[in-house]
PDB file of C-alpha atoms in Angstrom:
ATOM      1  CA  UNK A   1     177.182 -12.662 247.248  1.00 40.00           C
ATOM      2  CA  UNK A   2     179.652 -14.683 248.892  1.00 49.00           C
ATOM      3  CA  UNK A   3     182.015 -14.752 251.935  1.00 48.00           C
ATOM      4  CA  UNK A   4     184.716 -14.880 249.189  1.00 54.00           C
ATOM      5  CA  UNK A   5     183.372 -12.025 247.333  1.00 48.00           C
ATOM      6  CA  UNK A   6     183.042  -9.872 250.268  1.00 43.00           C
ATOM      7  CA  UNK A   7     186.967 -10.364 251.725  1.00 46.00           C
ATOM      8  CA  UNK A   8     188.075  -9.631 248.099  1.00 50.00           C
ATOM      9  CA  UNK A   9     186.232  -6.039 248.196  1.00 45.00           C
ATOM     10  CA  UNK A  10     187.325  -5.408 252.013  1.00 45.00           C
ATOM     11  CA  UNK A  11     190.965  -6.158 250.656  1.00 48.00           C
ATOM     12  CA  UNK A  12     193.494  -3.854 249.114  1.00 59.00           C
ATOM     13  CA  UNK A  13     195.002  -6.424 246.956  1.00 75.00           C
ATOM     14  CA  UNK A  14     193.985  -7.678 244.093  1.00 75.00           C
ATOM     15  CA  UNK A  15     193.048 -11.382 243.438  1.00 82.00           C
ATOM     16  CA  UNK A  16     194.943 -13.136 240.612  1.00 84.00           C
ATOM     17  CA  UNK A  17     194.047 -16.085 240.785  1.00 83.00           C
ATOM     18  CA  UNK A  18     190.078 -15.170 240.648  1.00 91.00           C
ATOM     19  CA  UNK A  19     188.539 -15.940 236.983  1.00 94.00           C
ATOM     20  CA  UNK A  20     184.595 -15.852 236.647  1.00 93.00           C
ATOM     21  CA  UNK A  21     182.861 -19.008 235.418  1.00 93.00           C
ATOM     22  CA  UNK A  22     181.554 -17.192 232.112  1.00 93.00           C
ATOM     23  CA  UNK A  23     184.205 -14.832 230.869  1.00 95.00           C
ATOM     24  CA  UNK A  24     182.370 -12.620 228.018  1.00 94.00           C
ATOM     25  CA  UNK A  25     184.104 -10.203 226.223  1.00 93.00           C
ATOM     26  CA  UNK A  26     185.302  -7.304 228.527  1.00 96.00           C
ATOM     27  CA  UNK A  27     184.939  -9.034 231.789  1.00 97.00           C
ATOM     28  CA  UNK A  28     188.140  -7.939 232.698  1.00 97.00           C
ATOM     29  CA  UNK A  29     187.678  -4.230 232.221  1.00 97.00           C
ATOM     30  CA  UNK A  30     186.038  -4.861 235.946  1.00 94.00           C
ATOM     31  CA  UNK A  31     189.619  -5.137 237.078  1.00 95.00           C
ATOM     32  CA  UNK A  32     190.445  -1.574 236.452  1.00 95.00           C
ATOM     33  CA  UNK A  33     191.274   1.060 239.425  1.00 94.00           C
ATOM     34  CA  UNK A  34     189.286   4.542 239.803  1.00 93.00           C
ATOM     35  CA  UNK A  35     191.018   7.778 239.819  1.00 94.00           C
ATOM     36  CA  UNK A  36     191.643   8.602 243.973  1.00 94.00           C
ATOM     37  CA  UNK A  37     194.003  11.706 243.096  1.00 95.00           C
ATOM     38  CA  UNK A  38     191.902  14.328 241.206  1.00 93.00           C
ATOM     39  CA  UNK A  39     191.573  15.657 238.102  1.00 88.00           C
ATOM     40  CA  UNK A  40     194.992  15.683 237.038  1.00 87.00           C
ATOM     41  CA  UNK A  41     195.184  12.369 236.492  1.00 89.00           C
ATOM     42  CA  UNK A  42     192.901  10.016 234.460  1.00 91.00           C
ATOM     43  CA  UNK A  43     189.592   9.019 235.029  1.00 93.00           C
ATOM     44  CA  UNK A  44     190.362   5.630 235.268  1.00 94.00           C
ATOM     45  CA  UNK A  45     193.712   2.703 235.605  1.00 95.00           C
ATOM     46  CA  UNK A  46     193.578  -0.233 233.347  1.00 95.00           C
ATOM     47  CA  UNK A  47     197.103  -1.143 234.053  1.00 93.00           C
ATOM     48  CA  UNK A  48     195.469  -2.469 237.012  1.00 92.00           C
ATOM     49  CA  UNK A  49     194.121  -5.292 234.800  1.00 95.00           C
ATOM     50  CA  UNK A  50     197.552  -6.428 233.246  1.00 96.00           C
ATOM     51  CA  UNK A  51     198.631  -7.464 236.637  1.00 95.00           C
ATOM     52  CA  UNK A  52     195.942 -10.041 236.292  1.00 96.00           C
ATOM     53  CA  UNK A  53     197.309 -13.111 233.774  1.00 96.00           C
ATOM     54  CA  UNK A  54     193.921 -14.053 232.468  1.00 97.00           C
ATOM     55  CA  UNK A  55     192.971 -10.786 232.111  1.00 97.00           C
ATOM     56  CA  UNK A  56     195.903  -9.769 230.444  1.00 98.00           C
ATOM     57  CA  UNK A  57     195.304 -12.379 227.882  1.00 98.00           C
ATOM     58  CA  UNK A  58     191.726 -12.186 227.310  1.00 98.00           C
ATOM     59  CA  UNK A  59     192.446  -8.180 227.100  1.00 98.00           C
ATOM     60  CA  UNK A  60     194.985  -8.556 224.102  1.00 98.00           C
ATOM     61  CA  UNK A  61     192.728 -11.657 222.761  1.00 98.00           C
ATOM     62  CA  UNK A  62     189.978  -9.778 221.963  1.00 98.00           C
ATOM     63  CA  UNK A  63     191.890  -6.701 220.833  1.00 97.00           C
ATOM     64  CA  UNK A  64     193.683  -9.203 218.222  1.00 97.00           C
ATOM     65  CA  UNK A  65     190.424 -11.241 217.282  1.00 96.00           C
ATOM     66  CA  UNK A  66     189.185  -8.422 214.269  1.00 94.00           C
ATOM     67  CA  UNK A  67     192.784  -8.640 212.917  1.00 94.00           C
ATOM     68  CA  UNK A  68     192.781 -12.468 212.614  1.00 91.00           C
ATOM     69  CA  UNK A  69     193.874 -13.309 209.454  1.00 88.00           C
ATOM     70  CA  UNK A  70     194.673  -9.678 207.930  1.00 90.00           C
ATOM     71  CA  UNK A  71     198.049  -9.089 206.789  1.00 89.00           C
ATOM     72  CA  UNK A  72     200.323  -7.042 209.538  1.00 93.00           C
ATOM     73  CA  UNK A  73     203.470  -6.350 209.240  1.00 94.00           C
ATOM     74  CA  UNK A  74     204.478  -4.900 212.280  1.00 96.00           C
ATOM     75  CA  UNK A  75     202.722  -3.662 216.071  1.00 97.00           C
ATOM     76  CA  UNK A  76     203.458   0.172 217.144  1.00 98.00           C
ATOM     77  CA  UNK A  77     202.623   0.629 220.196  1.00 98.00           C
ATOM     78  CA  UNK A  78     202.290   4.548 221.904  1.00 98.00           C
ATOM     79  CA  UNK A  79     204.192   6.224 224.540  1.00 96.00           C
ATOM     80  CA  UNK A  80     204.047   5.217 227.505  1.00 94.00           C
ATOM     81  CA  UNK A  81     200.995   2.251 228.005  1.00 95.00           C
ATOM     82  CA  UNK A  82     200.430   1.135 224.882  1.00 97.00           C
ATOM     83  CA  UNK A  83     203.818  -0.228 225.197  1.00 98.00           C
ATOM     84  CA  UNK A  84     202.354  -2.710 227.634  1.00 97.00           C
ATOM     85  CA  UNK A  85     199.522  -3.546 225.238  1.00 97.00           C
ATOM     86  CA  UNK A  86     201.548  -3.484 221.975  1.00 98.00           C
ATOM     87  CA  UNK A  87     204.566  -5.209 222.906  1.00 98.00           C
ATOM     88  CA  UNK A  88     201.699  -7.965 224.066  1.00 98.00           C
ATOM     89  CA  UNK A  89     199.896  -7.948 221.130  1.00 98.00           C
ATOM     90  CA  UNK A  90     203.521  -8.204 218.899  1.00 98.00           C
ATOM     91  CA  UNK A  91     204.332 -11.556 221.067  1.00 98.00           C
ATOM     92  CA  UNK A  92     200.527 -12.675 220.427  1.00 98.00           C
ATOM     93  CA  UNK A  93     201.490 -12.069 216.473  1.00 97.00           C
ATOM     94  CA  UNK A  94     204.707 -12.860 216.082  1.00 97.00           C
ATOM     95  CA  UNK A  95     206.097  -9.762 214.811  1.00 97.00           C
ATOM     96  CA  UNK A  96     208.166  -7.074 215.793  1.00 97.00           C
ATOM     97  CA  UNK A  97     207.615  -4.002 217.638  1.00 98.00           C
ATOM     98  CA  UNK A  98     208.005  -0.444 217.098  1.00 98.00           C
ATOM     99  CA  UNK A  99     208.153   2.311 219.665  1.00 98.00           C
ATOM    100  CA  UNK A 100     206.306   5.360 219.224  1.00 98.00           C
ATOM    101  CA  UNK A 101     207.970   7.741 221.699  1.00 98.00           C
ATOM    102  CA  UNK A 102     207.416  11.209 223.339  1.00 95.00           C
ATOM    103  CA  UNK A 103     209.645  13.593 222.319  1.00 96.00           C
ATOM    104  CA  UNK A 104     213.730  13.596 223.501  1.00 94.00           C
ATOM    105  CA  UNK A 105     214.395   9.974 224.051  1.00 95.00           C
ATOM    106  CA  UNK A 106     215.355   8.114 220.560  1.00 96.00           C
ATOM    107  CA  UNK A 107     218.960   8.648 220.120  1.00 97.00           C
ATOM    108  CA  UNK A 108     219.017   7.899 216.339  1.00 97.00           C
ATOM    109  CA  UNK A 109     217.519  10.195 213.524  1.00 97.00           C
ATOM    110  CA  UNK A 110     213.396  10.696 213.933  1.00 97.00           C
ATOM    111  CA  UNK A 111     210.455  12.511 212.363  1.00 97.00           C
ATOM    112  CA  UNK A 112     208.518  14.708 215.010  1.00 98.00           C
ATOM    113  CA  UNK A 113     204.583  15.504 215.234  1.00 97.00           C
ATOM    114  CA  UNK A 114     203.018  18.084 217.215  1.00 97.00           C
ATOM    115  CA  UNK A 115     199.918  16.803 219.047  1.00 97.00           C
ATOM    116  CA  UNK A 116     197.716  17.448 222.147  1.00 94.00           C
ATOM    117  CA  UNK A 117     196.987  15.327 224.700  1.00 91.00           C
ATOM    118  CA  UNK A 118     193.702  14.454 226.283  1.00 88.00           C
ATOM    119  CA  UNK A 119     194.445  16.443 229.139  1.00 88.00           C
ATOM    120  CA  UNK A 120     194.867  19.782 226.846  1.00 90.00           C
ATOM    121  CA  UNK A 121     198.567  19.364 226.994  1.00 91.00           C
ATOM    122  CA  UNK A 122     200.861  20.616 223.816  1.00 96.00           C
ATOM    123  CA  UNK A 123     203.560  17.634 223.780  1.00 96.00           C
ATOM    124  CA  UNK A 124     205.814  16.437 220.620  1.00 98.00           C
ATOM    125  CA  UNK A 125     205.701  12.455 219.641  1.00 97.00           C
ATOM    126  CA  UNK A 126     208.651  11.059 217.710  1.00 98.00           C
ATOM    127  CA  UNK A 127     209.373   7.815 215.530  1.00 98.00           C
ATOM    128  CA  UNK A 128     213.097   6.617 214.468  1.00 97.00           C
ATOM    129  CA  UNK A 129     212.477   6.679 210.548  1.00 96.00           C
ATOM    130  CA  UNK A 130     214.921   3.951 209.451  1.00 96.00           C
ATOM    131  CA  UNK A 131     211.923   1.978 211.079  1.00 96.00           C
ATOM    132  CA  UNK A 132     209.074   2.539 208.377  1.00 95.00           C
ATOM    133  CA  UNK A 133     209.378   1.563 204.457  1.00 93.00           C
ATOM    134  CA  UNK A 134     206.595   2.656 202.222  1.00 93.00           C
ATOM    135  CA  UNK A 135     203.602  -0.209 201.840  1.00 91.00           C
ATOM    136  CA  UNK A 136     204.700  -1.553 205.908  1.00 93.00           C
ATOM    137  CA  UNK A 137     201.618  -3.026 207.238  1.00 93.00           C
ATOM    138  CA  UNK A 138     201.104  -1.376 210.891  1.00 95.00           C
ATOM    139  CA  UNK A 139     199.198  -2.352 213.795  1.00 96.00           C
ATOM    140  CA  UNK A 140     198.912   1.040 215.925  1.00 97.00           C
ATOM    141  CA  UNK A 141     198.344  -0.135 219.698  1.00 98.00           C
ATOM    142  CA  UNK A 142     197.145   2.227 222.215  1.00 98.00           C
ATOM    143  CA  UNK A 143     195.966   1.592 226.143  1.00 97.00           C
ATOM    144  CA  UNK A 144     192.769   4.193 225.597  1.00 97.00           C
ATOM    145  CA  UNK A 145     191.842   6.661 223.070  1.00 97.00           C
ATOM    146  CA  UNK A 146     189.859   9.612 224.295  1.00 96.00           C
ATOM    147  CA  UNK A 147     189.973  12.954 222.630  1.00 96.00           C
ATOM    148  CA  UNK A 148     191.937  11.130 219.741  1.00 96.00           C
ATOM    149  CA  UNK A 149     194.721  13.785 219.128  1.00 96.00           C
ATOM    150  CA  UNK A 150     197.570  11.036 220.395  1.00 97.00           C
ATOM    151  CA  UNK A 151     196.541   8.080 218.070  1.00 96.00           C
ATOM    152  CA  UNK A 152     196.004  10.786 215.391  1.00 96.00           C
ATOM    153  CA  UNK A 153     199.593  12.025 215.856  1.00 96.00           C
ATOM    154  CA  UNK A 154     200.498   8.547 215.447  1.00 97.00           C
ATOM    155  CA  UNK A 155     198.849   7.345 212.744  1.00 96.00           C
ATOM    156  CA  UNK A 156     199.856  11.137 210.630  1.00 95.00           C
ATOM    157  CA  UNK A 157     203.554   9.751 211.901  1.00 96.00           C
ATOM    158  CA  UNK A 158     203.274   6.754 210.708  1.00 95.00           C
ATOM    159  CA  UNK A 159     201.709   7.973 206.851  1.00 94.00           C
ATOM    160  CA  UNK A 160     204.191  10.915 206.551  1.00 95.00           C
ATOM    161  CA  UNK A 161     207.010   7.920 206.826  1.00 95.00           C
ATOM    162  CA  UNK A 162     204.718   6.094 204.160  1.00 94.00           C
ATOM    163  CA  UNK A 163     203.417   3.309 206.622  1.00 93.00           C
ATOM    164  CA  UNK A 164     199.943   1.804 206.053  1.00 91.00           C
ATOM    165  CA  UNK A 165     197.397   2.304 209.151  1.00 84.00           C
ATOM    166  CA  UNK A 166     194.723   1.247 206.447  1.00 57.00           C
ATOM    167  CA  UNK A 167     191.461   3.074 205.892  1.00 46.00           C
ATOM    168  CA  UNK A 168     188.359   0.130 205.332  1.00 46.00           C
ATOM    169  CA  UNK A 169     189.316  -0.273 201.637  1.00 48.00           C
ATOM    170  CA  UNK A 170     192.812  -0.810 202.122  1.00 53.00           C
ATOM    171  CA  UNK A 171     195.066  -3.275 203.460  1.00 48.00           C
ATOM    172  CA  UNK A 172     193.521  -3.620 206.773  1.00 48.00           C
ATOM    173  CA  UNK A 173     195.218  -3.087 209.559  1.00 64.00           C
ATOM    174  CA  UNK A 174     194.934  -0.722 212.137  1.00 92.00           C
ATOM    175  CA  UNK A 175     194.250   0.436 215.199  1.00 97.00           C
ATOM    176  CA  UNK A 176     193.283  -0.751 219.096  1.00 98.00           C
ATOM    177  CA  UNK A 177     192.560   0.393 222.073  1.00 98.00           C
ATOM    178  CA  UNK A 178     190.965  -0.744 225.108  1.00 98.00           C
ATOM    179  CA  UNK A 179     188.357   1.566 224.412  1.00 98.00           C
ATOM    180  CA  UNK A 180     187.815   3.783 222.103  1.00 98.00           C
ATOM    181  CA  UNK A 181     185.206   6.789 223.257  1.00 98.00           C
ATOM    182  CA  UNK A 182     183.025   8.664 220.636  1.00 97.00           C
ATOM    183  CA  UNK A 183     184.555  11.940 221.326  1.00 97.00           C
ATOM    184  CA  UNK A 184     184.725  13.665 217.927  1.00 96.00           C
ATOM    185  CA  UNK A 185     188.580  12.870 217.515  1.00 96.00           C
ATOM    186  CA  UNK A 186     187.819   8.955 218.211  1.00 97.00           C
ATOM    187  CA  UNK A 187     184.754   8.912 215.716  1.00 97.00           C
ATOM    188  CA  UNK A 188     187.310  10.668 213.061  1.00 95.00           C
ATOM    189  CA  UNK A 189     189.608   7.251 213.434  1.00 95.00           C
ATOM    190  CA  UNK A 190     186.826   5.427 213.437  1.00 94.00           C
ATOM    191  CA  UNK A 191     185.145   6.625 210.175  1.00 92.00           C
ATOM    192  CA  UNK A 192     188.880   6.372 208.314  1.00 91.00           C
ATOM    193  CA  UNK A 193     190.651   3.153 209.888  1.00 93.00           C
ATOM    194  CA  UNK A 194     189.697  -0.378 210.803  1.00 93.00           C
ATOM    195  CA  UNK A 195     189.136  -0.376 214.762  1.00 96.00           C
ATOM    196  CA  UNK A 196     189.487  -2.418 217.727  1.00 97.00           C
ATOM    197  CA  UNK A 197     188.454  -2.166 221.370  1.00 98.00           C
ATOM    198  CA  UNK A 198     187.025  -3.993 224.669  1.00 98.00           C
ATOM    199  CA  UNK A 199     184.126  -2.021 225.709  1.00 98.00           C
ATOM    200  CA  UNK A 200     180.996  -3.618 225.054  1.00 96.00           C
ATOM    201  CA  UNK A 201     178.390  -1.754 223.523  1.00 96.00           C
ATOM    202  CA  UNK A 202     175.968  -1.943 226.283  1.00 96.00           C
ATOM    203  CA  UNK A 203     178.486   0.048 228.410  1.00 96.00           C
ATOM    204  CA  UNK A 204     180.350   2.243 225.888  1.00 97.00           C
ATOM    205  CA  UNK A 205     177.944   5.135 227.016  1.00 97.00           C
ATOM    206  CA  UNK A 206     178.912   4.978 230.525  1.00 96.00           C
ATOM    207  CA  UNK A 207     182.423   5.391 229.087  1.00 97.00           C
ATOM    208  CA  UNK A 208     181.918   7.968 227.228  1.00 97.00           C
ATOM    209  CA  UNK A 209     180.506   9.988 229.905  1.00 96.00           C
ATOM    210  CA  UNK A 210     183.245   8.599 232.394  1.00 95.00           C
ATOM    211  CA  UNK A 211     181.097   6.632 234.386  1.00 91.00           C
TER     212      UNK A 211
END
């Protein structure tokens, strides 16, 4: 335990330029802030870790590597942080990006599903529909999927319009997330859709439980 690790705990800021000498798979999830405000708010921050360059690329790295090779056509990424993620993982690819948004903000004609969010809330997503042609090939990005009623929503946008978010036997894309917990709504996406996340197995209980 070094001098150098010690002043980076004691200090408020985060260090950017720090990269460990080993970086395994999910290092950077390290990087992410607790919740200080309650219970209104998330558990846990990973935006935290996309101020960190590295870990920002290692993050959408490994979220890419199970797609390498498969045929996508286009990322979506979710209202509001899998914006951050998607728009990443779009650059990463080379292909465009589509916005999934939250209901009242697309100014051009959209389909609508009802959904509720892992906090219990009732909110409305929404997808411009001159976006999606039947057969499209679609990445669906999301920062974390919990209860799984957002990236449900999405994905039930995304098929009404005639998108592909392909089950195993299809065309396989998907969907990613930093992590994915095995709530019963993330083991449903699971079970149907070719999958992506960060969280190494050894610690995927203690993220389930919100440890």
């Amino acid at each position: 335990f070094t001098l150098k690790c010690l002043q980076r705990l004691q200090c408020p800021h985060m260090d950017l330029c720090h990269v460990p000498a080993t970086r395994e798979k999910g290092w950077y999830l390290a990087l992410m802030a607790p919740n200080v405000k309650g219970p209104n708010y998330a558990w846990l921050d990973p935006s935290r870790l996309y101020c960190h360059p590295q870990g920002l690329q290692d993050c959408v790295a490994d979220l890419l590597q199970p797609f390498q090779g498969d045929a996508i056509d286009v990322v979506a990424g979710i209202d509001a942080m899998g914006f951050i993620l998607g728009a990443a993982a779009a650059a990463t690819l080379r292909k465009g990006f589509l916005a999934i948004r939250k209901a009242g903000h697309l100014c051009v004609q959209t389909v609508a599903q009802p959904y509720t969010d892992y906090s219990g809330r009732e909110k409305v997503m929404e997808v411009r529909t001159d976006a999606i042609s039947p057969g499209l090939r679609i990445l669906l990005v999301d920062q974390w999927v919990e209860t799984g009623g957002t990236m449900r929503a999405a994905i039930e946008l995304v098929e009404r319009l005639g998108g592909v978010v392909a089950a195993p036997l299809c065309v396989p894309t998907g969907v990613a997330a930093i992590c994915m917990e095995n709530s019963e709504g993330g083991k449903w996406i699971q079970e149907r859709y070719k999958c992506s996340h960060c969280v190494p197995p050894r610690l995927q209980p203690r993220f389930d439980q919100h440890q």
